[in-house]
Backbone as a ProteinNet text record, in pm:
[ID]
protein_1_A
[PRIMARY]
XXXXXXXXXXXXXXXXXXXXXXXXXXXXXXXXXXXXXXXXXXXXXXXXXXXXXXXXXXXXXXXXXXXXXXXXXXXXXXXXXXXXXXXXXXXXXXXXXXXXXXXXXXXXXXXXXXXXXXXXXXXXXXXXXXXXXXXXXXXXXXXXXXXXXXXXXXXXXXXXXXXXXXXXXXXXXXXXXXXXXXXXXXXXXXXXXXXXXXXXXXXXXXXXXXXXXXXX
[TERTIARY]
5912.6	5871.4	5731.5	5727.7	5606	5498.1	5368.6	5292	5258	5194.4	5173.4	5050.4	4935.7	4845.5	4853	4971	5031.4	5085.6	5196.7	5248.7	5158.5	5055.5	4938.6	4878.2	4829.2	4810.9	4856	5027.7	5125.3	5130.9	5154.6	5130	5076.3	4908	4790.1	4826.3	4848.1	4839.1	4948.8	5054.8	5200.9	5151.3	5056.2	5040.9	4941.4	4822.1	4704.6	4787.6	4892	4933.1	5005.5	5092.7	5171.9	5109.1	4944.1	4890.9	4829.6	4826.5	4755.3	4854.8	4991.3	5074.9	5009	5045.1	5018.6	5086.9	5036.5	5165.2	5235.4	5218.3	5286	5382.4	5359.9	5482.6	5541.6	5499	5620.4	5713.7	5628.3	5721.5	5812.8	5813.9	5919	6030.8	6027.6	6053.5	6141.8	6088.9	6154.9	6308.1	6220.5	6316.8	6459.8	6404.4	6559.6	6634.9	6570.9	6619.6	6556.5	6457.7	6412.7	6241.8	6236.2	6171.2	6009.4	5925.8	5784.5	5808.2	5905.5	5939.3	6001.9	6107.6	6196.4	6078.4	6004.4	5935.5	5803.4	5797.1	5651	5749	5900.4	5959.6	6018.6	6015.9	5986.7	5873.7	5800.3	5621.3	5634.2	5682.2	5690.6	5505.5	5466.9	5320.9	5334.4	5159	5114.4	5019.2	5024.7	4945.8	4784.7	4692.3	4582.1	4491	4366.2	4277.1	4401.3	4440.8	4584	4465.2	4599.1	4558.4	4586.7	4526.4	4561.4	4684.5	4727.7	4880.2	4937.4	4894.8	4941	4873.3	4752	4677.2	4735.7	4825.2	4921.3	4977.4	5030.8	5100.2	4986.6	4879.8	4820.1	4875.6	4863.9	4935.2	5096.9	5108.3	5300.8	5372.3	5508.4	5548	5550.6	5488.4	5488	5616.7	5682.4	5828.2	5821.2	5780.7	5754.8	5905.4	5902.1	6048.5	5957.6	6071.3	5965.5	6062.5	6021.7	6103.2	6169.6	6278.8	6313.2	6226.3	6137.6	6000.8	5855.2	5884.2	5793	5651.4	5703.7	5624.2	5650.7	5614.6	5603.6	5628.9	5714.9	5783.1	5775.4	5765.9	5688	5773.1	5709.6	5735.2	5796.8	5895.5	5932.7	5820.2	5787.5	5720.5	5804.3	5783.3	5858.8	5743.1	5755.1	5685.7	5678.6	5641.6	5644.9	5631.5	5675.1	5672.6	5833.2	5845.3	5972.2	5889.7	5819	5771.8	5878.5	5867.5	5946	5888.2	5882.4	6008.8	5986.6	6088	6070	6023.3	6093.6	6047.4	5978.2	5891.8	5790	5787	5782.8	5736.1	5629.7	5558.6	5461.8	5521.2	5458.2	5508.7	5533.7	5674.7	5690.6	5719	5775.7	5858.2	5951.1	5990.8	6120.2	6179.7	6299.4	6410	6489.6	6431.3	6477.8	6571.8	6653.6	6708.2	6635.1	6646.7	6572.1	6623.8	6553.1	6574	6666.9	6626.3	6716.8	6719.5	6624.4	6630.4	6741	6803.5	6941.9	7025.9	6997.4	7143.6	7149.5	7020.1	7019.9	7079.3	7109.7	7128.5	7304.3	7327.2	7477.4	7542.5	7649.2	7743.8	7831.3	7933.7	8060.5	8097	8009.6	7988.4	7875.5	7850.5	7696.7	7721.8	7650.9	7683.4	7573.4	7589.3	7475.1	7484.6	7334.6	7343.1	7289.2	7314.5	7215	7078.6	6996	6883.5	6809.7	6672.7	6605.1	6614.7	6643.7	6584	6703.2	6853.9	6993.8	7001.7	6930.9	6945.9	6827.7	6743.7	6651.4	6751.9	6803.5	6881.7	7005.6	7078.4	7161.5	7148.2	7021.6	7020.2	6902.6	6820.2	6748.7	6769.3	6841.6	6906.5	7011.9	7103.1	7306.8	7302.8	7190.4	7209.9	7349.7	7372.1	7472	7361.6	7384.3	7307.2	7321.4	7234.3	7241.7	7091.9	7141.6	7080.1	7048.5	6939.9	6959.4	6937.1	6979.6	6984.5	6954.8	6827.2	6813	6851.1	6999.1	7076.8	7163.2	7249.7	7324.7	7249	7137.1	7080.2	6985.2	6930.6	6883.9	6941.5	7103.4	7188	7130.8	7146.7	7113.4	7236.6	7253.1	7356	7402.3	7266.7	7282.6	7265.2	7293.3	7344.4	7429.2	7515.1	7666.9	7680	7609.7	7615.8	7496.8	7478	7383.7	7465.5	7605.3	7656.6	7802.6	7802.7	7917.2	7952.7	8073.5	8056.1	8096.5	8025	8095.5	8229	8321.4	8440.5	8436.1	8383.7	8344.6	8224.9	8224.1	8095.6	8166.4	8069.2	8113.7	7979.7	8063	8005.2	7948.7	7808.3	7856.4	7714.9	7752.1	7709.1	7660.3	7553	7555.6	7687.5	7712.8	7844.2	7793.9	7716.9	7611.4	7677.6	7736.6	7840.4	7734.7	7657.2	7592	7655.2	7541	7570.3	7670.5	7635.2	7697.5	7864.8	7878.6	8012.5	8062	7898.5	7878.5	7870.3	7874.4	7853.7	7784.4	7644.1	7585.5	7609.5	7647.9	7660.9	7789.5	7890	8004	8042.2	7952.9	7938.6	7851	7786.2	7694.5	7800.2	7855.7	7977.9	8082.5	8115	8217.1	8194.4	8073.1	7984.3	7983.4	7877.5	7901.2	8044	8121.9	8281.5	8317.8	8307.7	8402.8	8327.9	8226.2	8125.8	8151.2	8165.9	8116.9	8271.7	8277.5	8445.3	8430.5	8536.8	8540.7	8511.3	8454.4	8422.4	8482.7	8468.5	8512.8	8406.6	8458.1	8438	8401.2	8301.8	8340.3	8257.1	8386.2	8360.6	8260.3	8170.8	8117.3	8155.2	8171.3	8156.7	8092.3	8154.6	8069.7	7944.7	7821	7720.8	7619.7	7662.2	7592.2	7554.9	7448.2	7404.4	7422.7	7433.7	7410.6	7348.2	7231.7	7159.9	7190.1	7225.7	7279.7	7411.3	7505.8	7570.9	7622.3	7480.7	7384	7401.8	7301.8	7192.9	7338.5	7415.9	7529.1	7623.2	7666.8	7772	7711	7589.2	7582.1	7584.5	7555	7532.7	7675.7	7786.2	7886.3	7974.8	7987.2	8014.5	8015.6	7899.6	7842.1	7852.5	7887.7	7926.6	8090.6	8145.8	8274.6	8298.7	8246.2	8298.6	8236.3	8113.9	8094.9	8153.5	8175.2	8238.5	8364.1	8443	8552.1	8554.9	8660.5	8661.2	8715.6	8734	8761.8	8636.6	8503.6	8383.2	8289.7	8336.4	8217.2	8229.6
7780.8	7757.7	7814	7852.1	7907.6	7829	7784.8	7684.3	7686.3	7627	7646.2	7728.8	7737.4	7817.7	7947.5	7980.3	8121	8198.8	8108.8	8155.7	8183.6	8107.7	8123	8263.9	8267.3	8425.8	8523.6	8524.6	8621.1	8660.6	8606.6	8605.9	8654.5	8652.8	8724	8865.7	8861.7	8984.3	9062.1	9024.6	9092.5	9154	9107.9	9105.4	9205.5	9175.8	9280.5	9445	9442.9	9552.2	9590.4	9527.9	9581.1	9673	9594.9	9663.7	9761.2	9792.2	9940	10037.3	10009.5	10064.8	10243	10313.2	10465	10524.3	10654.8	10772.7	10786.2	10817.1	10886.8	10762.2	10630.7	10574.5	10546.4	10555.2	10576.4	10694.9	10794.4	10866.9	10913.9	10818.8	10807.6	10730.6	10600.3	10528.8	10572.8	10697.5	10750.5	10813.6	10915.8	10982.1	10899.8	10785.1	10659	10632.5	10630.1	10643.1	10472.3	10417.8	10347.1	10355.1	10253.7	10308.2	10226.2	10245.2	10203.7	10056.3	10043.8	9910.3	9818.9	9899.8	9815.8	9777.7	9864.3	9861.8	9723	9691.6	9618.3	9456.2	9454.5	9334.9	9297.1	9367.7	9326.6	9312.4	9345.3	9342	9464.5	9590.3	9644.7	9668	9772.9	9824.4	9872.5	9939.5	9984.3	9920.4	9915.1	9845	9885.6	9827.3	9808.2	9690.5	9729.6	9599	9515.6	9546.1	9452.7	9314.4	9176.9	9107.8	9098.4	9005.4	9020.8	9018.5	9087.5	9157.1	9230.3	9301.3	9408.8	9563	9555.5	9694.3	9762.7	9772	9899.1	9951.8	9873.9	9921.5	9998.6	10026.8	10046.6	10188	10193.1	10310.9	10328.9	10251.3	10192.6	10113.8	10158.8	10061.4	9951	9866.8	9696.5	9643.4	9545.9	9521.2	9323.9	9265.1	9146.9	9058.7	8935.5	8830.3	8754	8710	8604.8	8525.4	8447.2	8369.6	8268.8	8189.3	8191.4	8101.8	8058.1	7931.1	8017.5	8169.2	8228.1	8276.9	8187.2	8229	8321.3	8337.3	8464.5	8439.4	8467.7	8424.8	8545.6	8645	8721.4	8905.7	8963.4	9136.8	9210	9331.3	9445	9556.2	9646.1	9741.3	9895.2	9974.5	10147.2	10262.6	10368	10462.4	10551.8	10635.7	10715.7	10861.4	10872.3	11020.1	11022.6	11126.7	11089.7	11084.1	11012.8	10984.4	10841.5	10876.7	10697.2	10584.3	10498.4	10425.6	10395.5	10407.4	10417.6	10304.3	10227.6	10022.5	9937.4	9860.1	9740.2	9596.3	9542.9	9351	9313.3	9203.3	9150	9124	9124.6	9021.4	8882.6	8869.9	8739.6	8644.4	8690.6	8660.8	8591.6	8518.5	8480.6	8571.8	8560.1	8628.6	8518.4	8665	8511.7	8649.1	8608.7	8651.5	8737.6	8868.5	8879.1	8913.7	8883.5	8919.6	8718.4	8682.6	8500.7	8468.8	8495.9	8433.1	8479.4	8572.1	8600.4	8532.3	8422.8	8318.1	8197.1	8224.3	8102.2	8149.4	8297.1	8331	8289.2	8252.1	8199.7	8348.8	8314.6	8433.3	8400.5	8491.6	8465	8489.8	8620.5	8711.3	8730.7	8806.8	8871.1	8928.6	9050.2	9186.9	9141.6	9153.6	9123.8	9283.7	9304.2	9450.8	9465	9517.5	9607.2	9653.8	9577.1	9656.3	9614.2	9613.1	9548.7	9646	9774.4	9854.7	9904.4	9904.4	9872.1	9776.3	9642.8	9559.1	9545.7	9603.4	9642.9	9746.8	9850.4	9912.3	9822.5	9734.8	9723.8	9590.3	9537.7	9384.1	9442.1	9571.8	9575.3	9703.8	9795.2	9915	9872.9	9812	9816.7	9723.8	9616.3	9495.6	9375.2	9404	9300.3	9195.5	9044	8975.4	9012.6	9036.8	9072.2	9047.7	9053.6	8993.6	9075.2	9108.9	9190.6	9136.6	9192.3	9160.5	9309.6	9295.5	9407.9	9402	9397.7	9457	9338.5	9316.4	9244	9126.8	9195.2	9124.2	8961.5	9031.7	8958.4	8871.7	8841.4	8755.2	8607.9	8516	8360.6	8259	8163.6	8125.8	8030.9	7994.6	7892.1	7970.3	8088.2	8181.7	8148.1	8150.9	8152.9	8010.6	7923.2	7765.3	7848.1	7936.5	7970.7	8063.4	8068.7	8134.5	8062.4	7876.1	7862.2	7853.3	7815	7816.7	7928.5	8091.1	8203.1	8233.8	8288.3	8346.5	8446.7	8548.8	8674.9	8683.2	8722.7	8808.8	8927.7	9051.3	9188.1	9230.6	9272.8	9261	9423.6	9488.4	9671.3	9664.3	9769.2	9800.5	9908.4	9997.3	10153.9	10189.6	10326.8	10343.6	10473.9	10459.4	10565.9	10554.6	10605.3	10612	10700.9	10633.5	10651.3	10758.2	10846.1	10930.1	10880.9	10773.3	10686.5	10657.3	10657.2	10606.3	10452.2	10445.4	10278.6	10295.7	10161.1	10192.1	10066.6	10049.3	9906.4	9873.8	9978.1	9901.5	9831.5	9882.1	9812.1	9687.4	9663.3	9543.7	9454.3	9491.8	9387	9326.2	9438.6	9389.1	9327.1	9310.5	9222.8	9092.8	9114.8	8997.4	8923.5	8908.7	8851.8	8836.7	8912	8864.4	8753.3	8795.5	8688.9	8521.8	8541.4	8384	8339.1	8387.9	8423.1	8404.2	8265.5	8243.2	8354	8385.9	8469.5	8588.6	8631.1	8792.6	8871.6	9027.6	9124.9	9220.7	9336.7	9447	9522.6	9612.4	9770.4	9827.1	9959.9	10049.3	10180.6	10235.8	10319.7	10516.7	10580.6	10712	10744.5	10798.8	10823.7	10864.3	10807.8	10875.2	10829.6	10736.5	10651.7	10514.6	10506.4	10360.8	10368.1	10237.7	10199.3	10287.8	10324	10441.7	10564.3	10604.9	10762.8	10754.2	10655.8	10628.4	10637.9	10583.4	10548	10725	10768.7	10882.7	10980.2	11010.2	11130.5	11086.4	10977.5	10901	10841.6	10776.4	10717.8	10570	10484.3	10328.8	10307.1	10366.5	10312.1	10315.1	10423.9	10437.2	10374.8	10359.1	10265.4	10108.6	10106.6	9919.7	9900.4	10008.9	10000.1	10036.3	10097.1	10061.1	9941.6	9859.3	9742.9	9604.6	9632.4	9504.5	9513.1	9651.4	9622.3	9667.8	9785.1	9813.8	9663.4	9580.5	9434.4	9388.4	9377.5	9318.3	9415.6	9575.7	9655.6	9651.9
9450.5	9312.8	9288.3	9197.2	9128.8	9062	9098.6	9051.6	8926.1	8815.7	8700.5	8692.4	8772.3	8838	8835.5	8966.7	8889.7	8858.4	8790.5	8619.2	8592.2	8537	8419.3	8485.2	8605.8	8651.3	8623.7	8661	8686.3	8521.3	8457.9	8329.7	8233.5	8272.1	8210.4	8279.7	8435.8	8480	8395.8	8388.3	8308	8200.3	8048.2	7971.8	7941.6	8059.4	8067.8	8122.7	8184.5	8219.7	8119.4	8025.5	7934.5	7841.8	7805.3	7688.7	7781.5	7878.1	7970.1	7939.9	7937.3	7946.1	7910.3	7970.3	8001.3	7940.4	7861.5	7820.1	7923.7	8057.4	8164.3	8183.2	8210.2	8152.4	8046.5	7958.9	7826.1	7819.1	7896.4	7906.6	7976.6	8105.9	8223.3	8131.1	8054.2	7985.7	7879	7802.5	7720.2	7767.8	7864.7	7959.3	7971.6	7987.9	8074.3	7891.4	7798.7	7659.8	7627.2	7747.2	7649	7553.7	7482.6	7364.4	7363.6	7337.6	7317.4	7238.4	7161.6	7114	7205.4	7256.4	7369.3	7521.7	7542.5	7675.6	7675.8	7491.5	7458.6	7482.4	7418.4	7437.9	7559.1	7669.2	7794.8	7879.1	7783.2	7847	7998.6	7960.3	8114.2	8065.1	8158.4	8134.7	8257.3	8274.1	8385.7	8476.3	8601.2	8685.7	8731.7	8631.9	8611.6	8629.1	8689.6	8768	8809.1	8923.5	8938	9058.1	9005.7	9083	9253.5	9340.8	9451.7	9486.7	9572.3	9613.3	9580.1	9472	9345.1	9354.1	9473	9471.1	9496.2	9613	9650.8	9533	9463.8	9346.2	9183.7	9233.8	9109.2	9054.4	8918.5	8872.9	8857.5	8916.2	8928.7	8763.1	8757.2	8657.3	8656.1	8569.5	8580	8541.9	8575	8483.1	8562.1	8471.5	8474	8486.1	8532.7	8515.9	8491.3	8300.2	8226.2	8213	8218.4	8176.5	8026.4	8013.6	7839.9	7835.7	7877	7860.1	7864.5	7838.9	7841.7	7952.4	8045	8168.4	8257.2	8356	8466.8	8585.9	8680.8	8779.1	8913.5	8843.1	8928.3	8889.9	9004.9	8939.5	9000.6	8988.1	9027.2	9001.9	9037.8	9065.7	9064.2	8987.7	8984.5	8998.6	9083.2	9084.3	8969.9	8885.7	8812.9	8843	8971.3	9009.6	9103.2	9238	9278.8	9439.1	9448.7	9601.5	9663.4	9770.3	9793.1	9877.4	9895.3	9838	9659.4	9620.3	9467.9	9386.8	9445.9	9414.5	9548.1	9443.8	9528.5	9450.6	9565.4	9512.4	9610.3	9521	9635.4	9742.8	9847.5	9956.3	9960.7	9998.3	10023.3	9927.9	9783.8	9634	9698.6	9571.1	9613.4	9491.3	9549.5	9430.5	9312.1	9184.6	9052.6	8955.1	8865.3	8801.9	8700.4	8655.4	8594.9	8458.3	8350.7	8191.6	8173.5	8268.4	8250.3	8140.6	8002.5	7906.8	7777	7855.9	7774.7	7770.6	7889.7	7923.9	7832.3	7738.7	7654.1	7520	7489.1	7392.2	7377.1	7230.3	7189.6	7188	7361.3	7373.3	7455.8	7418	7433.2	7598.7	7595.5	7710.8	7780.8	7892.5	7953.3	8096.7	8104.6	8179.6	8284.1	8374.6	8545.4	8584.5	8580	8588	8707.6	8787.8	8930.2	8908	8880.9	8844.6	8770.2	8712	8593.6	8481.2	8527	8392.4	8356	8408.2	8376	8234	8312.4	8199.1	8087	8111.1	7963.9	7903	7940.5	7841.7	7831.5	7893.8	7802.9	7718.8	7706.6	7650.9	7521.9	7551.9	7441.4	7381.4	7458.7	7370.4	7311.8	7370.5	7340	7303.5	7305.4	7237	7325	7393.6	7496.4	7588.1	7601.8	7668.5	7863.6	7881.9	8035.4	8121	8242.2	8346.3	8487.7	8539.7	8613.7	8793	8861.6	9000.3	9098.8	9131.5	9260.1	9355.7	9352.5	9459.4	9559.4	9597	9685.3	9798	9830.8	9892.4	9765.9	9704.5	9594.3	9485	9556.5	9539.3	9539	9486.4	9560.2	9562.1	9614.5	9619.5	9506.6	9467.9	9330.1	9172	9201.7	9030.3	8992.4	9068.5	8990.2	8858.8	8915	8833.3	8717	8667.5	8572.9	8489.9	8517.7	8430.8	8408.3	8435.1	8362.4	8224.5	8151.3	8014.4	7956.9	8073.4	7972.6	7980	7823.6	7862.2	7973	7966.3	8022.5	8086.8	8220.6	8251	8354.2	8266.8	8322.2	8439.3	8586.2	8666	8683.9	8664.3	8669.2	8804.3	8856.7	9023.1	9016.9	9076.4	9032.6	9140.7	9108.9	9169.5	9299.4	9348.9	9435.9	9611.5	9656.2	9768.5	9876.8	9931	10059	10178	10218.3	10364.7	10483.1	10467.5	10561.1	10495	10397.6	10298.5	10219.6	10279.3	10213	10081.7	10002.3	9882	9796	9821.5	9800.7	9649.3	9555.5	9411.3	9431.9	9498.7	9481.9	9574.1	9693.6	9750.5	9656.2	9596.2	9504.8	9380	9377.5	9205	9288.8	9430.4	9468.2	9476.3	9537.8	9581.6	9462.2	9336.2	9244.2	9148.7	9158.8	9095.3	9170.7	9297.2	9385.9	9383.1	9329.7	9364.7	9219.2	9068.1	8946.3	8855.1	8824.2	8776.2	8628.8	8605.8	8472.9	8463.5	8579.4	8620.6	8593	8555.8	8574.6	8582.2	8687.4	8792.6	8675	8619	8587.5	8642.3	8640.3	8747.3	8618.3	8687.1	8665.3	8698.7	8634.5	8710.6	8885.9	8933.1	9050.2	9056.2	9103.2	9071.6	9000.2	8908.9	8785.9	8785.2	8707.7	8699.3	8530.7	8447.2	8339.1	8274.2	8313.5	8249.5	8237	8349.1	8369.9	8287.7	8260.2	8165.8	7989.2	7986.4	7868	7817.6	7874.6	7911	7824.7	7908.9	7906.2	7810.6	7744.9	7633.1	7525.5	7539.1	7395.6	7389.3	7294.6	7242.5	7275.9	7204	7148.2	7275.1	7307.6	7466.5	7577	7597.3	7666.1	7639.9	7535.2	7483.5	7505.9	7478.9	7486.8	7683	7747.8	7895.1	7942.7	7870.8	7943.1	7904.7	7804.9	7761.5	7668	7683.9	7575.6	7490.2	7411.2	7280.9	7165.1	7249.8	7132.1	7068.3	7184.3	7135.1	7100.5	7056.3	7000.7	6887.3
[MASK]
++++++++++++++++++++++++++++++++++++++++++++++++++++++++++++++++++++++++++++++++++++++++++++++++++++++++++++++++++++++++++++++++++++++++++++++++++++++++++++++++++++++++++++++++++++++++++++++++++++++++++++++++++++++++

């Protein structure tokens, strides 16, 4: 658990980075098709006078987990160039759901996306309530009780098929179907995440493979 201490930290820090926010990230940002409006209502930004545990990351994309009580629970981290490793967290986080405060919104449905910036495009571009999860491992065992109640939840994975022939988006979309009553699987193009999706089809497109030509 996260103390009220710092939340109240994590918080200021989120906020002070949002308004740093950089052309050079807005315009990584753009690139992904999201927008200077969409990027301010997730508070992403850039990582400036960062607090302790956060220096490595200076100059990095900020992308905060706030929570629907408005506090700060802690951060994902994105490079803005193509050096790797591409993503960072402090040390020693625990893992929390991120974009959670969609689950309060009155819906029928909601998409668990692979990713945080999956689900900034599809909860503040496409407008669908969604939730994001970095990756299979960043599973917890007590999610699933955070999504009873819905008719639907659409489970999407990136669909990226490893050297090896593994394929971690699609162990992550099993993983959560199989724990996650009401689930369903979609499958993506080979190759693609939500975005790259997005990117090559369009709003409408893209609403209609995640959730259905019934609910677009």
């Amino acid at each position: 658990m996260v103390s009220n201490v710092q939340s109240k930290l994590l918080l200021e820090a989120a906020q002070r980075y949002a308004q740093a926010i950089t052309p050079l990230a807005l315009g990584v940002l753009d690139e992904r098709g999201i927008s200077e409006e969409v990027a301010a209502r997730f508070q992403l930004g850039t990582i400036t006078e960062p607090i302790n545990g956060h220096e490595t990351y200076e100059g990095w994309l900020s992308i905060p987990y706030i929570t629907a009580s408005g506090s700060c629970v802690g951060f994902k981290f994105r490079r803005l160039d193509d050096a790797k490793p591409k993503y960072g967290s402090p040390t020693g986080q625990k893992s929390h759901l991120y974009n959670v405060c969609d689950i309060t919104l009155d819906s029928a449905y909601v998409v668990v996306c692979e990713g945080e910036l999956d689900a900034v495009i599809t909860s503040g571009v496409l407008g669908i309530p969604a939730v994001g999860v970095p990756g299979v491992a960043a599973w917890k065992s007590h999610f699933p009780k955070l999504f009873a109640g819905y008719e639907s939840i659409y489970v999407v994975g990136d669909n990226d098929v490893k050297e090896d022939g593994s394929n971690p988006g699609a162990e992550f979309a099993k993983r959560v179907a199989n724990e996650v009553m009401n689930s369903t699987i979609v499958t993506l193009p080979p190759g693609m995440d939500i975005n790259d999706y997005y990117l090559a089809n369009g709003i409408d497109a893209t609403r209609k493979l995640l959730i259905g030509e019934s609910n677009v």
